[in-house]
Amino acid sequence: MIFSTSVEETPSHAIEPLVQNLIREHRDTEDILRSAWESVLLFLDDGDRACFSEPVATALLYARALASCNQRDAARRIAELVPCAIPLLRHLDVGSLPLNSIRALASGVVRPVTNSSLSGGLTLVLDGSRFQSDSHFDMDLFLFPALRKLLNDALALLALGHGRGLLVFRGWSRSDDNQEIREYRGDMVEAWLEQKTDPTTRPELIWVD
């Protein structure tokens, strides 16, 4: 049994107490909520999916599973417990989150901003500072694939919302980088963005390095 009334048994996952609380509040749809949770646990057990076992990622997976079962109120309740998901709720349906976006959000490299006066749409921070400890950070062969992947993840999120949105890039340069290097990286991102988006919906870009 995945769920148990015994406090002595170890939960199958760190967020299971939250799941059990949710089920107690929705007794009329208890079976659906249990089945959705079981599907998440099966997903986590299938292959190398350790990155989704972190509480933030698992909670977003559960919200996604609930939404797919038409339990949108319950999905929102779970999503509201995840700090990085709260800014998203104003702009998009968490039940539509792609797996890559869940991974990026859980890592903290892509972070939604709760309120921004700079954009009426969703504002996302793409934070490269987490990569700076890598010895290969200064190499284009390392940096550009990371930037491209995160840009794709961010665009997938923006596509689910409304408005043009805003992408804020920070931490992608070191203090000793010269202006030419900084501009080159910015030009590359802008070129990728032009290839992937329509001018009428293309998000704005800000570099804060």
Short mmCIF file of C-alpha atoms in Angstrom, two decimals:
data_model
loop_
_atom_site.label_atom_id
_atom_site.label_comp_id
_atom_site.label_asym_id
_atom_site.label_seq_id
_atom_site.Cartn_x
_atom_site.Cartn_y
_atom_site.Cartn_z
CA MET A 1 0.00 0.00 0.00
CA ILE A 2 1.30 3.45 -0.90
CA PHE A 3 -0.75 5.21 1.75
CA SER A 4 -0.97 4.15 5.37
CA THR A 5 -2.48 5.49 8.57
CA SER A 6 0.49 4.20 10.50
CA VAL A 7 2.85 6.98 11.52
CA GLU A 8 5.61 4.42 11.99
CA GLU A 9 5.86 3.54 8.31
CA THR A 10 8.27 5.56 6.23
CA PRO A 11 6.52 7.61 3.52
CA SER A 12 7.26 6.50 -0.03
CA HIS A 13 8.31 10.06 -0.86
CA ALA A 14 9.07 13.30 0.97
CA ILE A 15 5.89 14.99 -0.29
CA GLU A 16 3.59 12.08 0.54
CA PRO A 17 2.31 13.75 3.77
CA LEU A 18 1.16 16.67 1.58
CA VAL A 19 -0.50 14.24 -0.79
CA GLN A 20 -2.29 12.51 2.08
CA ASN A 21 -3.53 15.85 3.41
CA LEU A 22 -4.87 16.69 -0.03
CA ILE A 23 -6.70 13.36 -0.24
CA ARG A 24 -8.27 13.91 3.17
CA GLU A 25 -9.61 17.23 1.93
CA HIS A 26 -11.05 15.66 -1.24
CA ARG A 27 -12.70 12.46 -0.06
CA ASP A 28 -15.18 12.53 -2.95
CA THR A 29 -12.35 12.10 -5.45
CA GLU A 30 -10.02 10.09 -3.23
CA ASP A 31 -9.54 7.23 -5.69
CA ILE A 32 -8.57 9.59 -8.51
CA LEU A 33 -6.07 11.45 -6.35
CA ARG A 34 -4.53 8.18 -5.16
CA SER A 35 -4.26 6.84 -8.70
CA ALA A 36 -2.58 10.05 -9.87
CA TRP A 37 -0.03 9.76 -7.07
CA GLU A 38 0.64 6.11 -7.88
CA SER A 39 1.26 7.07 -11.50
CA VAL A 40 3.85 9.62 -10.38
CA LEU A 41 5.63 7.06 -8.22
CA LEU A 42 5.68 4.59 -11.11
CA PHE A 43 7.14 7.28 -13.34
CA LEU A 44 9.90 7.95 -10.81
CA ASP A 45 10.72 4.23 -10.59
CA ASP A 46 11.06 3.87 -14.36
CA GLY A 47 14.65 4.44 -15.46
CA ASP A 48 17.08 7.17 -14.50
CA ARG A 49 14.77 9.94 -13.31
CA ALA A 50 16.52 11.00 -10.13
CA CYS A 51 16.17 14.68 -11.03
CA PHE A 52 12.38 14.33 -10.77
CA SER A 53 12.59 12.78 -7.30
CA GLU A 54 13.38 16.13 -5.70
CA PRO A 55 10.32 17.43 -3.80
CA VAL A 56 9.78 20.44 -6.08
CA ALA A 57 9.87 18.35 -9.25
CA THR A 58 7.69 15.60 -7.78
CA ALA A 59 5.09 18.11 -6.59
CA LEU A 60 4.93 19.62 -10.08
CA LEU A 61 4.64 16.13 -11.58
CA TYR A 62 1.74 15.39 -9.23
CA ALA A 63 0.02 18.66 -10.12
CA ARG A 64 0.45 17.75 -13.77
CA ALA A 65 -1.01 14.28 -13.20
CA LEU A 66 -3.97 15.71 -11.29
CA ALA A 67 -4.71 18.20 -14.04
CA SER A 68 -4.66 15.41 -16.62
CA CYS A 69 -7.35 13.68 -14.50
CA ASN A 70 -9.45 16.88 -14.59
CA GLN A 71 -8.72 17.56 -10.90
CA ARG A 72 -7.63 21.14 -11.50
CA ASP A 73 -8.54 22.48 -8.06
CA ALA A 74 -6.41 19.79 -6.41
CA ALA A 75 -3.63 20.43 -8.94
CA ARG A 76 -3.62 24.10 -8.06
CA ARG A 77 -3.53 23.33 -4.33
CA ILE A 78 -0.38 21.25 -4.79
CA ALA A 79 1.22 23.81 -7.11
CA GLU A 80 0.60 26.57 -4.58
CA LEU A 81 2.87 24.70 -2.16
CA VAL A 82 5.80 25.05 -4.58
CA PRO A 83 7.41 28.52 -4.40
CA CYS A 84 8.67 28.47 -7.99
CA ALA A 85 5.19 27.56 -9.28
CA ILE A 86 3.32 30.42 -7.61
CA PRO A 87 4.36 33.05 -10.21
CA LEU A 88 3.37 30.64 -12.98
CA LEU A 89 -0.22 30.27 -11.78
CA ARG A 90 -1.07 33.81 -12.90
CA HIS A 91 0.00 33.06 -16.45
CA LEU A 92 -0.43 29.40 -17.34
CA ASP A 93 -1.93 26.04 -16.49
CA VAL A 94 0.52 23.97 -14.44
CA GLY A 95 -1.09 20.84 -15.86
CA SER A 96 0.52 21.68 -19.20
CA LEU A 97 4.10 21.91 -17.94
CA PRO A 98 6.53 19.94 -20.14
CA LEU A 99 8.89 17.58 -18.35
CA ASN A 100 11.92 19.61 -19.42
CA SER A 101 10.36 22.73 -17.92
CA ILE A 102 9.70 20.91 -14.64
CA ARG A 103 13.35 19.83 -14.57
CA ALA A 104 14.55 23.38 -15.23
CA LEU A 105 12.26 24.88 -12.59
CA ALA A 106 13.28 22.31 -9.98
CA SER A 107 16.96 23.02 -10.62
CA GLY A 108 16.49 26.73 -9.92
CA VAL A 109 18.31 27.68 -13.11
CA VAL A 110 15.02 28.90 -14.59
CA ARG A 111 13.08 30.99 -12.09
CA PRO A 112 9.76 32.77 -12.60
CA VAL A 113 9.48 36.24 -11.10
CA THR A 114 6.41 36.83 -8.95
CA ASN A 115 5.75 40.39 -10.08
CA SER A 116 7.54 42.45 -12.66
CA SER A 117 6.72 45.94 -13.83
CA LEU A 118 8.84 45.29 -16.92
CA SER A 119 6.41 42.88 -18.56
CA GLY A 120 2.71 42.12 -18.51
CA GLY A 121 3.53 38.51 -19.35
CA LEU A 122 5.61 35.92 -17.57
CA THR A 123 9.10 36.97 -16.52
CA LEU A 124 11.75 34.26 -16.30
CA VAL A 125 15.28 34.53 -14.94
CA LEU A 126 17.81 32.23 -16.60
CA ASP A 127 20.58 32.01 -14.03
CA GLY A 128 23.98 30.83 -15.25
CA SER A 129 25.77 31.42 -11.96
CA ARG A 130 25.16 27.79 -10.95
CA PHE A 131 27.38 26.71 -13.85
CA GLN A 132 30.30 29.01 -13.02
CA SER A 133 31.89 26.51 -10.66
CA ASP A 134 32.39 24.17 -13.61
CA SER A 135 35.94 24.25 -14.93
CA HIS A 136 34.61 24.34 -18.49
CA PHE A 137 32.39 27.40 -17.97
CA ASP A 138 34.65 29.62 -20.09
CA MET A 139 34.49 27.27 -23.07
CA ASP A 140 31.94 28.03 -25.78
CA LEU A 141 31.47 24.29 -26.33
CA PHE A 142 30.14 24.11 -22.77
CA LEU A 143 28.38 27.43 -22.45
CA PHE A 144 26.41 27.67 -25.67
CA PRO A 145 24.68 24.27 -25.42
CA ALA A 146 23.64 25.12 -21.85
CA LEU A 147 22.30 28.49 -22.94
CA ARG A 148 20.46 27.00 -25.91
CA LYS A 149 18.82 24.27 -23.81
CA LEU A 150 17.66 26.69 -21.13
CA LEU A 151 16.36 29.07 -23.78
CA ASN A 152 14.29 26.22 -25.24
CA ASP A 153 12.95 25.36 -21.79
CA ALA A 154 12.07 28.99 -21.13
CA LEU A 155 10.34 29.41 -24.49
CA ALA A 156 8.27 26.29 -23.81
CA LEU A 157 7.05 27.91 -20.59
CA LEU A 158 6.34 31.27 -22.23
CA ALA A 159 4.37 29.54 -24.99
CA LEU A 160 1.89 28.29 -22.39
CA GLY A 161 1.13 31.79 -21.11
CA HIS A 162 -0.17 35.05 -22.44
CA GLY A 163 1.69 38.11 -23.59
CA ARG A 164 5.21 38.50 -24.90
CA GLY A 165 7.02 37.73 -21.66
CA LEU A 166 10.50 38.71 -20.56
CA LEU A 167 13.74 36.70 -20.30
CA VAL A 168 16.37 37.94 -17.86
CA PHE A 169 19.84 36.44 -18.29
CA ARG A 170 22.17 36.68 -15.32
CA GLY A 171 25.36 34.94 -14.29
CA TRP A 172 26.50 34.09 -17.81
CA SER A 173 29.65 36.19 -17.61
CA ARG A 174 32.48 36.44 -15.14
CA SER A 175 33.84 39.66 -13.78
CA ASP A 176 36.96 39.44 -15.94
CA ASP A 177 35.08 38.87 -19.22
CA ASN A 178 35.59 41.72 -21.64
CA GLN A 179 32.78 43.55 -23.39
CA GLU A 180 33.38 41.75 -26.67
CA ILE A 181 32.75 38.35 -25.08
CA ARG A 182 29.59 39.58 -23.37
CA GLU A 183 28.21 41.05 -26.58
CA TYR A 184 29.03 37.90 -28.52
CA ARG A 185 27.02 35.74 -26.13
CA GLY A 186 24.13 38.17 -26.24
CA ASP A 187 24.17 38.22 -30.04
CA MET A 188 24.09 34.42 -30.15
CA VAL A 189 21.05 34.25 -27.88
CA GLU A 190 19.24 36.93 -29.90
CA ALA A 191 19.99 35.01 -33.11
CA TRP A 192 18.59 31.78 -31.64
CA LEU A 193 15.53 33.66 -30.43
CA GLU A 194 14.88 35.09 -33.89
CA GLN A 195 15.05 31.59 -35.36
CA LYS A 196 12.59 30.12 -32.88
CA THR A 197 9.97 32.83 -32.37
CA ASP A 198 7.59 35.05 -34.29
CA PRO A 199 8.30 38.80 -34.05
CA THR A 200 4.79 39.45 -32.70
CA THR A 201 5.22 37.10 -29.73
CA ARG A 202 9.00 37.25 -29.23
CA PRO A 203 9.90 37.90 -25.57
CA GLU A 204 12.03 40.82 -24.53
CA LEU A 205 15.60 40.16 -23.38
CA ILE A 206 17.57 41.71 -20.55
CA TRP A 207 21.19 40.90 -19.62
CA VAL A 208 22.21 41.84 -16.11
CA ASP A 209 25.77 40.46 -16.06
#
